[in-house]
PDB file of C-alpha atoms in Angstrom:
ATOM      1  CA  UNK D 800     239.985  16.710 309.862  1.00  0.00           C
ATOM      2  CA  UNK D 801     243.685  17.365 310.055  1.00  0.00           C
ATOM      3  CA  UNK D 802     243.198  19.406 313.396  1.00  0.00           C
ATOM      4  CA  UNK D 803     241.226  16.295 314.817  1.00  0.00           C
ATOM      5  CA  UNK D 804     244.710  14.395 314.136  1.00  0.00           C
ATOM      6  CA  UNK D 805     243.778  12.596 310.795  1.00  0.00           C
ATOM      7  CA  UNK D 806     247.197  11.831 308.486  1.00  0.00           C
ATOM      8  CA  UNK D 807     244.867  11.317 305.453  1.00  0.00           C
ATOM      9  CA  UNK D 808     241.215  12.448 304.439  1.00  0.00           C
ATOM     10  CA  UNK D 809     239.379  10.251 302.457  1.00  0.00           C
ATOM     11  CA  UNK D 810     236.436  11.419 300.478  1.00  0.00           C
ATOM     12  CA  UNK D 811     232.983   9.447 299.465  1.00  0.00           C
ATOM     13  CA  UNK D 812     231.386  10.392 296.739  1.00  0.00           C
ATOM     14  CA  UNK D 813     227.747  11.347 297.168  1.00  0.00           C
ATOM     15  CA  UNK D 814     226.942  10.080 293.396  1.00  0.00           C
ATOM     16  CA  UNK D 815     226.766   6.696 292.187  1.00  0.00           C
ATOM     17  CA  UNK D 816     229.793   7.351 289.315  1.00  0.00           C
ATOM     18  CA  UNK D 817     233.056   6.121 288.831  1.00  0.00           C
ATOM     19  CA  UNK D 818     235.905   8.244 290.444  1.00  0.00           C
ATOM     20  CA  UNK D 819     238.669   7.559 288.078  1.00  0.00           C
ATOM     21  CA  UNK D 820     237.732  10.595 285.928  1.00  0.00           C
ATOM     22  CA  UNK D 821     237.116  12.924 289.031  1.00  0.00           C
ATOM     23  CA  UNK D 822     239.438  15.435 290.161  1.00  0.00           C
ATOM     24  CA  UNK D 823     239.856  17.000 293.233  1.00  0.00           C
ATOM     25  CA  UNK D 824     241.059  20.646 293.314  1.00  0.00           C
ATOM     26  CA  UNK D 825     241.753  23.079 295.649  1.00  0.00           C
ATOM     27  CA  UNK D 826     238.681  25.474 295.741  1.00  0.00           C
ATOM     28  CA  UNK D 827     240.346  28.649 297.168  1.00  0.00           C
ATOM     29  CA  UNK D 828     239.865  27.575 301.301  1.00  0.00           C
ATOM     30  CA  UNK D 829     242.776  24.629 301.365  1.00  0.00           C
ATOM     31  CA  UNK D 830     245.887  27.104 302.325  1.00  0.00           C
ATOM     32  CA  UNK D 831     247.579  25.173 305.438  1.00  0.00           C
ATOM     33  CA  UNK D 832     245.720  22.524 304.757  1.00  0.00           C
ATOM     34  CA  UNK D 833     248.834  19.692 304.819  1.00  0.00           C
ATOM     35  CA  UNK D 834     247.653  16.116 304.659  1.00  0.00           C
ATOM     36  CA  UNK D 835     246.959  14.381 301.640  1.00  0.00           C
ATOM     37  CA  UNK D 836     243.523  13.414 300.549  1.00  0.00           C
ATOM     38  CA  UNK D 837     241.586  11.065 298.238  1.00  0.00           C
ATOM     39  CA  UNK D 838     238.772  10.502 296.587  1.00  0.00           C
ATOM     40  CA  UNK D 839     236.813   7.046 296.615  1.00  0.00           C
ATOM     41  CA  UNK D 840     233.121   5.782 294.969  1.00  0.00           C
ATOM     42  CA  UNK D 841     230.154   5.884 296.879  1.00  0.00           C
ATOM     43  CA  UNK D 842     229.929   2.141 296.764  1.00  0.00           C
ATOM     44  CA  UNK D 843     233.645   2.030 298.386  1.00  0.00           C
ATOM     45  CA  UNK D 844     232.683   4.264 301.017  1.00  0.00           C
ATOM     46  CA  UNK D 845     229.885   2.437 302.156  1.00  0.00           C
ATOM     47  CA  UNK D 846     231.344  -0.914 302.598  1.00  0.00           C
ATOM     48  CA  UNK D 847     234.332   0.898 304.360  1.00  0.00           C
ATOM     49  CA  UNK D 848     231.149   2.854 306.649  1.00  0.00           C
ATOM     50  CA  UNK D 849     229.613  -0.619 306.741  1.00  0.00           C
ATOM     51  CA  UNK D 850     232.624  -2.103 308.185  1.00  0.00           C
ATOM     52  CA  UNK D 851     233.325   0.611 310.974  1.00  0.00           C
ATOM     53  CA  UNK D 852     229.734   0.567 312.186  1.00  0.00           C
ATOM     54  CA  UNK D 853     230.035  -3.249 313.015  1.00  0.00           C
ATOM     55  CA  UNK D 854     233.902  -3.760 313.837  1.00  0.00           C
ATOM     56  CA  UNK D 855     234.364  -4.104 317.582  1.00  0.00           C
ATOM     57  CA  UNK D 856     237.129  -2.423 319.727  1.00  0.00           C
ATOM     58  CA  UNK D 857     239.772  -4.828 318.786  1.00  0.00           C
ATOM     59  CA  UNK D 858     239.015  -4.538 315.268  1.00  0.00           C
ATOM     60  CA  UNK D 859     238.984  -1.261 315.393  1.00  0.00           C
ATOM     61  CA  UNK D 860     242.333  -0.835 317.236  1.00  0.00           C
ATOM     62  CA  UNK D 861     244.057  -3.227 314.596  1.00  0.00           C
ATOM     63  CA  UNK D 862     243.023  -1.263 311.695  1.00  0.00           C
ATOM     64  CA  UNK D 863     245.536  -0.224 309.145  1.00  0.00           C
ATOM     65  CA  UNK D 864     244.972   1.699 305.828  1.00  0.00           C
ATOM     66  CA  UNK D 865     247.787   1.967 303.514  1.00  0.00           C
ATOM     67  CA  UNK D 866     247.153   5.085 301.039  1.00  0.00           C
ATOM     68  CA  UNK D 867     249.934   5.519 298.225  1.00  0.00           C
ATOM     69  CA  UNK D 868     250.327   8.638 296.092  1.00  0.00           C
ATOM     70  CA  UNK D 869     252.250   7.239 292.836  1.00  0.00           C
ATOM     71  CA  UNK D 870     254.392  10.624 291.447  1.00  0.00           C
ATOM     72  CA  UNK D 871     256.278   8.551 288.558  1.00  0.00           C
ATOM     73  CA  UNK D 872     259.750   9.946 286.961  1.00  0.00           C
ATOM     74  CA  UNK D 873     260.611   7.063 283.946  1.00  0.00           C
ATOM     75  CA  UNK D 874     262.528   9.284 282.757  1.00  0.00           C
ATOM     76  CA  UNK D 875     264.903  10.726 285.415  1.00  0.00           C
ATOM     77  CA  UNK D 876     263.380  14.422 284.902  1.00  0.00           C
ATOM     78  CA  UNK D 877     260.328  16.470 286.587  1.00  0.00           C
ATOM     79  CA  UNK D 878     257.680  17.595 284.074  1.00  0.00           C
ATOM     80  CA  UNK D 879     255.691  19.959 285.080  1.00  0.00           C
ATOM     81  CA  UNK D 880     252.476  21.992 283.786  1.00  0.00           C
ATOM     82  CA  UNK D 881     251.000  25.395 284.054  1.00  0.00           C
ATOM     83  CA  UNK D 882     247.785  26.137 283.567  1.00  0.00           C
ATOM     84  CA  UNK D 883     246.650  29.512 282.563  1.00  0.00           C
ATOM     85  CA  UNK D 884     244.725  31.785 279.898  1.00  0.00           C
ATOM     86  CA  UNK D 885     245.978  34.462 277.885  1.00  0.00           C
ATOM     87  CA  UNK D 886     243.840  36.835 279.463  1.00  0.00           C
ATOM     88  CA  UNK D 887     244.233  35.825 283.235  1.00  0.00           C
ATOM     89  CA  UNK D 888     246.594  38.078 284.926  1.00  0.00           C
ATOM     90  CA  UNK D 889     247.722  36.407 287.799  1.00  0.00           C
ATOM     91  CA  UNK D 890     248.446  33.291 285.400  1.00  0.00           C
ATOM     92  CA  UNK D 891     250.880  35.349 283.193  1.00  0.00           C
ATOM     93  CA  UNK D 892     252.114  37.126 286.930  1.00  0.00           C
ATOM     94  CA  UNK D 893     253.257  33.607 287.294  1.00  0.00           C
ATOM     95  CA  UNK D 894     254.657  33.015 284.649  1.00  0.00           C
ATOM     96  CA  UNK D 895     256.478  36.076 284.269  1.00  0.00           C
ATOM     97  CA  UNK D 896     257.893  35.510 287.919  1.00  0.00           C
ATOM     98  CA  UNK D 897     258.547  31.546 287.839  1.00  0.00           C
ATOM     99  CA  UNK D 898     260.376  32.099 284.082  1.00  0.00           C
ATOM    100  CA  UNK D 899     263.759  32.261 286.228  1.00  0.00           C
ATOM    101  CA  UNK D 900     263.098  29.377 288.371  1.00  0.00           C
ATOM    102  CA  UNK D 901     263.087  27.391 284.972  1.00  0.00           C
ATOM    103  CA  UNK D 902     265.995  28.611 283.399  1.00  0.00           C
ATOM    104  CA  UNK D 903     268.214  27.555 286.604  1.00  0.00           C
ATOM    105  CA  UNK D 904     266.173  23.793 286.433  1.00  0.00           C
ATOM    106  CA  UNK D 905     267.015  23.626 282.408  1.00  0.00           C
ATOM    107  CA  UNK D 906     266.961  20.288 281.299  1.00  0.00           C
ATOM    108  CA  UNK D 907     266.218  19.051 284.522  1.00  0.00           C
ATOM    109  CA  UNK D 908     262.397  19.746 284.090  1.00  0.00           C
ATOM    110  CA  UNK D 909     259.778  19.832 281.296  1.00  0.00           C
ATOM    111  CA  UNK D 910     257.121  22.537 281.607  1.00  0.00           C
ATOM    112  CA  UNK D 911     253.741  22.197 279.536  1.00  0.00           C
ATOM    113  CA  UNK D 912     251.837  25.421 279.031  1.00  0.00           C
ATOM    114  CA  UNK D 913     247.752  24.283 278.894  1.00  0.00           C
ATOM    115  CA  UNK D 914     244.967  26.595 278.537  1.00  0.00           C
ATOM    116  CA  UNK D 915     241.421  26.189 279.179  1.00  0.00           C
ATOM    117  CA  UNK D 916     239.008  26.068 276.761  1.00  0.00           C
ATOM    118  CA  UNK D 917     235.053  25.603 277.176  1.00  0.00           C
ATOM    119  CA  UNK D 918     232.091  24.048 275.039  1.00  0.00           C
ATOM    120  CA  UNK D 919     229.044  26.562 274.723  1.00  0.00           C
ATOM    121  CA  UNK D 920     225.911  24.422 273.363  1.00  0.00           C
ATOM    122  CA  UNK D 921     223.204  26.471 275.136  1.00  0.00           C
ATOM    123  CA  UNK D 922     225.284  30.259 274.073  1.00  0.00           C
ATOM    124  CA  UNK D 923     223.128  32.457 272.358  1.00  0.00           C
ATOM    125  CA  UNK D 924     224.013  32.880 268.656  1.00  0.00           C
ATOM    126  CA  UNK D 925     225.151  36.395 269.381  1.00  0.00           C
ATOM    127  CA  UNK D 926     228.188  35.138 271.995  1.00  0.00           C
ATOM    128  CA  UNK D 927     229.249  31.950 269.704  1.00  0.00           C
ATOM    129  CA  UNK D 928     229.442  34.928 267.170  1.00  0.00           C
ATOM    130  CA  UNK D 929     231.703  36.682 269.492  1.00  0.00           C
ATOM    131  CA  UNK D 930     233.284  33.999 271.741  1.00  0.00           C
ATOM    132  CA  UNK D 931     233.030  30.772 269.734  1.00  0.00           C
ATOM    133  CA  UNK D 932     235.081  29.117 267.480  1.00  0.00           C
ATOM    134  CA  UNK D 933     232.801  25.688 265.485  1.00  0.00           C
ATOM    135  CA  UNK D 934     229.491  26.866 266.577  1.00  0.00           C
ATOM    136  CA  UNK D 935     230.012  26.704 270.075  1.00  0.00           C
ATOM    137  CA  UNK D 936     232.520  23.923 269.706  1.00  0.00           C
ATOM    138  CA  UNK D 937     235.461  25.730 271.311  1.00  0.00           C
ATOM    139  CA  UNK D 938     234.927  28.905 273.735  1.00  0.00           C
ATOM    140  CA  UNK D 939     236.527  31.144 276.049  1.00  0.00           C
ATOM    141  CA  UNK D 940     235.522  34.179 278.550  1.00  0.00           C
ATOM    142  CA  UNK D 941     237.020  36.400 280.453  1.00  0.00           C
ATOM    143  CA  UNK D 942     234.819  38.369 283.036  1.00  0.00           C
ATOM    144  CA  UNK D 943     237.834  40.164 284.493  1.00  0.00           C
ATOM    145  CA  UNK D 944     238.464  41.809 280.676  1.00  0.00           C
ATOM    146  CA  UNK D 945     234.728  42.355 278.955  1.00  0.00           C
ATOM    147  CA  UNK D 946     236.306  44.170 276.180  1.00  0.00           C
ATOM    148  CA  UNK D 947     238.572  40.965 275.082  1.00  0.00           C
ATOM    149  CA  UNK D 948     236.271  39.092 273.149  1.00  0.00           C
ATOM    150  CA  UNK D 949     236.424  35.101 273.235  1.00  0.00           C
ATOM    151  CA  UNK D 950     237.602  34.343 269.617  1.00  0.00           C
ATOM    152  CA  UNK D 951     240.258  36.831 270.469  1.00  0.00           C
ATOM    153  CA  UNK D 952     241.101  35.173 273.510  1.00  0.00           C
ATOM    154  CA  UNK D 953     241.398  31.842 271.569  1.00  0.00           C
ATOM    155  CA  UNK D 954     243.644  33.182 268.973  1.00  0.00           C
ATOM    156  CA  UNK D 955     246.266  34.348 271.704  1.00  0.00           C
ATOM    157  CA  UNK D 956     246.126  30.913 273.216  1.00  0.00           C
ATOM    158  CA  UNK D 957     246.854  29.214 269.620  1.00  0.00           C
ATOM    159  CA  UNK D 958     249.589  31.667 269.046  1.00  0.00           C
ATOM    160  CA  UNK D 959     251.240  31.066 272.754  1.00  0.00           C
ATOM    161  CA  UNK D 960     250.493  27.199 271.884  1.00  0.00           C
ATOM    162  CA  UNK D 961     252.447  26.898 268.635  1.00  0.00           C
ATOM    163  CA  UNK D 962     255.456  29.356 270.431  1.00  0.00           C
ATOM    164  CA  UNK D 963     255.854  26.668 272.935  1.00  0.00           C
ATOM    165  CA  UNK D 964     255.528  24.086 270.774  1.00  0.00           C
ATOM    166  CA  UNK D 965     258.677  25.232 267.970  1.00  0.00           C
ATOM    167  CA  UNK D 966     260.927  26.925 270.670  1.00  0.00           C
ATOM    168  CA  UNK D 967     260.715  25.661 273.984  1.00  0.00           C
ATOM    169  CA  UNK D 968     262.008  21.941 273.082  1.00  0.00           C
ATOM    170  CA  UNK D 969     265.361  23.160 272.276  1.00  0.00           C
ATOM    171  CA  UNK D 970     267.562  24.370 274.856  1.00  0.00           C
ATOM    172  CA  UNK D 971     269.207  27.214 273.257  1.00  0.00           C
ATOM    173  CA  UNK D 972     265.381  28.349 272.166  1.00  0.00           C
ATOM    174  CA  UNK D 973     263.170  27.605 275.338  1.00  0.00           C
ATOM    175  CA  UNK D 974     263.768  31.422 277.121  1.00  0.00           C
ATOM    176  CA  UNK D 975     261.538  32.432 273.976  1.00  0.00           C
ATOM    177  CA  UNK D 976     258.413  31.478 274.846  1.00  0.00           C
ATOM    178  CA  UNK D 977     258.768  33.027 278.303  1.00  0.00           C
ATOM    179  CA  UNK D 978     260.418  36.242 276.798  1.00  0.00           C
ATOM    180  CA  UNK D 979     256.960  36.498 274.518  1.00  0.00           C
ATOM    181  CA  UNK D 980     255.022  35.762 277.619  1.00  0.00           C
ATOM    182  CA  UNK D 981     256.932  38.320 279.761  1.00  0.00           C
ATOM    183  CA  UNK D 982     256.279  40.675 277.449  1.00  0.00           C
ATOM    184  CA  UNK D 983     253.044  40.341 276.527  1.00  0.00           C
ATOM    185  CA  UNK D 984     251.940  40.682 280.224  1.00  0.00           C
ATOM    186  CA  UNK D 985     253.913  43.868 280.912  1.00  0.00           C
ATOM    187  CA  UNK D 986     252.742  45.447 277.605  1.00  0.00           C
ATOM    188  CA  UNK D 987     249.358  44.024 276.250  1.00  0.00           C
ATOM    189  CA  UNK D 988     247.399  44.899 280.314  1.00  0.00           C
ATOM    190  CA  UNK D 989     245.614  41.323 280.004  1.00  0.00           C
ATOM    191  CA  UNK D 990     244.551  41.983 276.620  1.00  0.00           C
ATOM    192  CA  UNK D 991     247.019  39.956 274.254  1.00  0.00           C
ATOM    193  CA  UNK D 992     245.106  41.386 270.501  1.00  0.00           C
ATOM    194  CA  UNK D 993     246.550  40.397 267.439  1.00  0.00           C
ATOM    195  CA  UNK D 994     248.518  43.977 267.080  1.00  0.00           C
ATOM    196  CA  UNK D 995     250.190  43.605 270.622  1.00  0.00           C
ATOM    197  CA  UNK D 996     251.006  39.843 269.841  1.00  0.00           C
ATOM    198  CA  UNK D 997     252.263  41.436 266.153  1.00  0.00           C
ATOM    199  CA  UNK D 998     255.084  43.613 268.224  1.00  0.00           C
ATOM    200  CA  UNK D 999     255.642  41.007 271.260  1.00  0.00           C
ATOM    201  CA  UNK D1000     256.846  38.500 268.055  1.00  0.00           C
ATOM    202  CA  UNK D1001     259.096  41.606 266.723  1.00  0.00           C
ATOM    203  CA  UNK D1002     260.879  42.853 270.207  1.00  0.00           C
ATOM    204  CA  UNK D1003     261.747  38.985 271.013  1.00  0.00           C
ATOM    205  CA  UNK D1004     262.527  38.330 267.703  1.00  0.00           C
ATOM    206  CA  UNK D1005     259.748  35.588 266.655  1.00  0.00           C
ATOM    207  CA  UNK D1006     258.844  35.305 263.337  1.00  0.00           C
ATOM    208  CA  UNK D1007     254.918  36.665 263.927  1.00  0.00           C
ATOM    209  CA  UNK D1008     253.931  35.483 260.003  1.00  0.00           C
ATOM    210  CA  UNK D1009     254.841  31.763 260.953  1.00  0.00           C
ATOM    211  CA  UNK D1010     253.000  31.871 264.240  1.00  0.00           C
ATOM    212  CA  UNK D1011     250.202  33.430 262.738  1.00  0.00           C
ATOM    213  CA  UNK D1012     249.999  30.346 259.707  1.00  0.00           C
ATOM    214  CA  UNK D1013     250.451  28.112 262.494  1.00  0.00           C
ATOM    215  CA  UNK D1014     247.469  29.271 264.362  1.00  0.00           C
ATOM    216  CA  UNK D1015     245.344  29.143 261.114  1.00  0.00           C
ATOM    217  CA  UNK D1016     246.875  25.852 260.446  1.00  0.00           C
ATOM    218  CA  UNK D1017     245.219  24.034 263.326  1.00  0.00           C
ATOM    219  CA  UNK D1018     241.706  24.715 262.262  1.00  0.00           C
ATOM    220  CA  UNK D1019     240.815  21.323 260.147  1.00  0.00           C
ATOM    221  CA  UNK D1020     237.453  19.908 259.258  1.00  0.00           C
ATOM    222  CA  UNK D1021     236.157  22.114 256.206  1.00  0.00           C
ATOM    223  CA  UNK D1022     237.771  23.127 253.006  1.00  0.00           C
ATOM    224  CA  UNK D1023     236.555  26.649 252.907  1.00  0.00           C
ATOM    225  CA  UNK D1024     238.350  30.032 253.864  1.00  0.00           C
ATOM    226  CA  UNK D1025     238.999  30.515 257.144  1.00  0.00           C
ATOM    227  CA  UNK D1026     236.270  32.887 258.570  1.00  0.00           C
ATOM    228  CA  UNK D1027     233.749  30.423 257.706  1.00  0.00           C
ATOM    229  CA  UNK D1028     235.530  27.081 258.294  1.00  0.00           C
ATOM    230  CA  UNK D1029     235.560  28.573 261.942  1.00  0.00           C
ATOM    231  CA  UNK D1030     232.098  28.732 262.198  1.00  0.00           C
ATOM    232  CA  UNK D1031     231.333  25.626 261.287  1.00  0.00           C
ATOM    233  CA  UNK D1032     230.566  22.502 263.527  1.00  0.00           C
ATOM    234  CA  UNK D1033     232.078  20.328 261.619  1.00  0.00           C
ATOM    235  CA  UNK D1034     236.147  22.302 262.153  1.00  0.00           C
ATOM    236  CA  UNK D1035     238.100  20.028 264.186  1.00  0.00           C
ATOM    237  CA  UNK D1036     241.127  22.308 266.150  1.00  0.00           C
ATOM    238  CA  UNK D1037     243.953  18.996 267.168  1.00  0.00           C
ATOM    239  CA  UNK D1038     245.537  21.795 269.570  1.00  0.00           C
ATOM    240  CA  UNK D1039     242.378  22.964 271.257  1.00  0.00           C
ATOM    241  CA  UNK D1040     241.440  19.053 271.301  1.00  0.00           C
ATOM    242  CA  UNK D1041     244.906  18.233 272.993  1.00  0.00           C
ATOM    243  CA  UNK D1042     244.034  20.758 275.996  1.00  0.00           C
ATOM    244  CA  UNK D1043     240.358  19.818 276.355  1.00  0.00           C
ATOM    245  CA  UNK D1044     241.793  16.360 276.945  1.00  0.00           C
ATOM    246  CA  UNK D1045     244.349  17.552 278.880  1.00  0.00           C
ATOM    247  CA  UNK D1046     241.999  19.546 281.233  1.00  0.00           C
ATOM    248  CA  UNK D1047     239.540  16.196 281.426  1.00  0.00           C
ATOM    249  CA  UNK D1048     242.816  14.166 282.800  1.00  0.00           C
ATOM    250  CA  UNK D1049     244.181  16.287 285.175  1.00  0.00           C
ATOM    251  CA  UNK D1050     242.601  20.211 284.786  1.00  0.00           C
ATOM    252  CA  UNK D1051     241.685  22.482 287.398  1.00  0.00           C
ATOM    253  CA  UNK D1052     239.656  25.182 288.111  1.00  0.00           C
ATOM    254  CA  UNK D1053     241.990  27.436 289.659  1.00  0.00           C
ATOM    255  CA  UNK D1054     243.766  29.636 287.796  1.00  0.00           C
ATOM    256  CA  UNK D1055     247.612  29.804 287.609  1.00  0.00           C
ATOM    257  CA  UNK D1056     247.662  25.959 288.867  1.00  0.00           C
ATOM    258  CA  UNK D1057     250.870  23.937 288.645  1.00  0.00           C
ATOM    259  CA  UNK D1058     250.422  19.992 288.125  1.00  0.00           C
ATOM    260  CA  UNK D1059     253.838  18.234 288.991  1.00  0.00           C
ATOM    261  CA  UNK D1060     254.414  14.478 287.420  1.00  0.00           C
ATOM    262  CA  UNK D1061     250.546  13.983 286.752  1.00  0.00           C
TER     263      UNK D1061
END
């Protein structure tokens, strides 16, 4: 499309849905690719196919279509999110390489760590037993790292979650999270268990037995002890619920992905 001269490529969808809840992503083949692109309903598309099968050649020659891509600052800064896993190496290469790149921007910018999570209804007891958190309710897999199971996955995200969340608002504190992050990449191989997370906290200097109450915080729903209010269907995680939203807004399914303004 671009090579044929077009400045924008519009999309139809080929299902009768609305597109507001639809996002387009980059599935590994768009590298040079330079001109924007959109996504409109099927019922769009066909009145705009409609119309260009019956316009004329002066119609056609006078036809303008304005296209605007809305990337909002209300607040005079540039927030920005990364999305990764624990477990994903090239996410936490990243990281570990765009940590300076932050530090120059400081206040400048806002950077949002999200994670993706997944919903298992049709997983075998068996891997909600070893990858599930709420029966299924919250998931996670790595095929790159077979030994890492799911849950333990999970509990690195909640732990990198709540380090985000006390340090990195503060100025003078924000260099934490990424100092945890660089560290558990060079020294936990892709495989962030609670004993390698234990040490990152120590040689950064993050209190591990706070992060560790914080992770077991966010698990709501039941008022039993922990390894069984995890099982249950009814446990409600408000930080796992955050990214799930998150990742329904404005997700991806390439992993490390930066999202800039939305």
């Amino acid at each position: 499309m671009e090579r044929a001269g077009a400045a924008i490529g519009i999309v139809i969808d080929n299902t009768k849905e609305s597109a507001d809840s639809i996002i387009m992503s980059d599935d590994g083949y768009g590298i040079g690719i330079e001109i924007p692109s959109m996504l409109i309903t099927q019922d769009d598309g066909e009145k705009l196919k409609d119309w260009l099968s019956q316009a004329d050649d002066e119609e056609l020659s006078q036809i303008a279509i304005m296209a605007q891509f809305d990337i909002s600052r209300p607040d005079n800064r540039v927030e920005y999110d990364i999305w990764l896993s624990s477990s994903n190496d090239k996410g936490l290469d990243f990281v570990q390489d765009f940590a300076k790149v932050d530090d120059k921007f400081g206040a400048s910018v806002l950077m949002t760590p999200h994670y993706k999570f997944a919903i298992c209804e049709d997983c075998t007891a068996k891997q909600r037993a070893e990858h599930c958190y709420g029966d299924g309710k919250y998931c996670a897999v790595d095929k790159d790292h077979p030994r890492l199971s799911g849950r333990q996955i999970i509990g690195e995200d909640l732990r990198q979650i709540c380090i985000y969340n006390k340090y990195y608002q503060k100025e003078s504190t924000r260099h934490l999270w990424w100092d945890y992050m660089r560290h558990i990449h060079i020294n936990c191989y892709g495989s962030a268990n609670i004993d390698c997370s234990e040490n990152a906290h120590k040689e950064v200097g993050i209190d591990f037995t706070a992060t560790k109450q914080c992770a077991a915080d966010s698990w709501e729903g039941v008022d039993i002890d922990f390894s069984k209010k995890v099982n249950s269907s009814k446990v409600y995680n408000p930080l796992i619920e955050n990214e799930l939203t998150a990742y329904k807004k404005v997700g991806t399914h390439l992993f490390p992905s930066v999202i800039i303004n939305n």
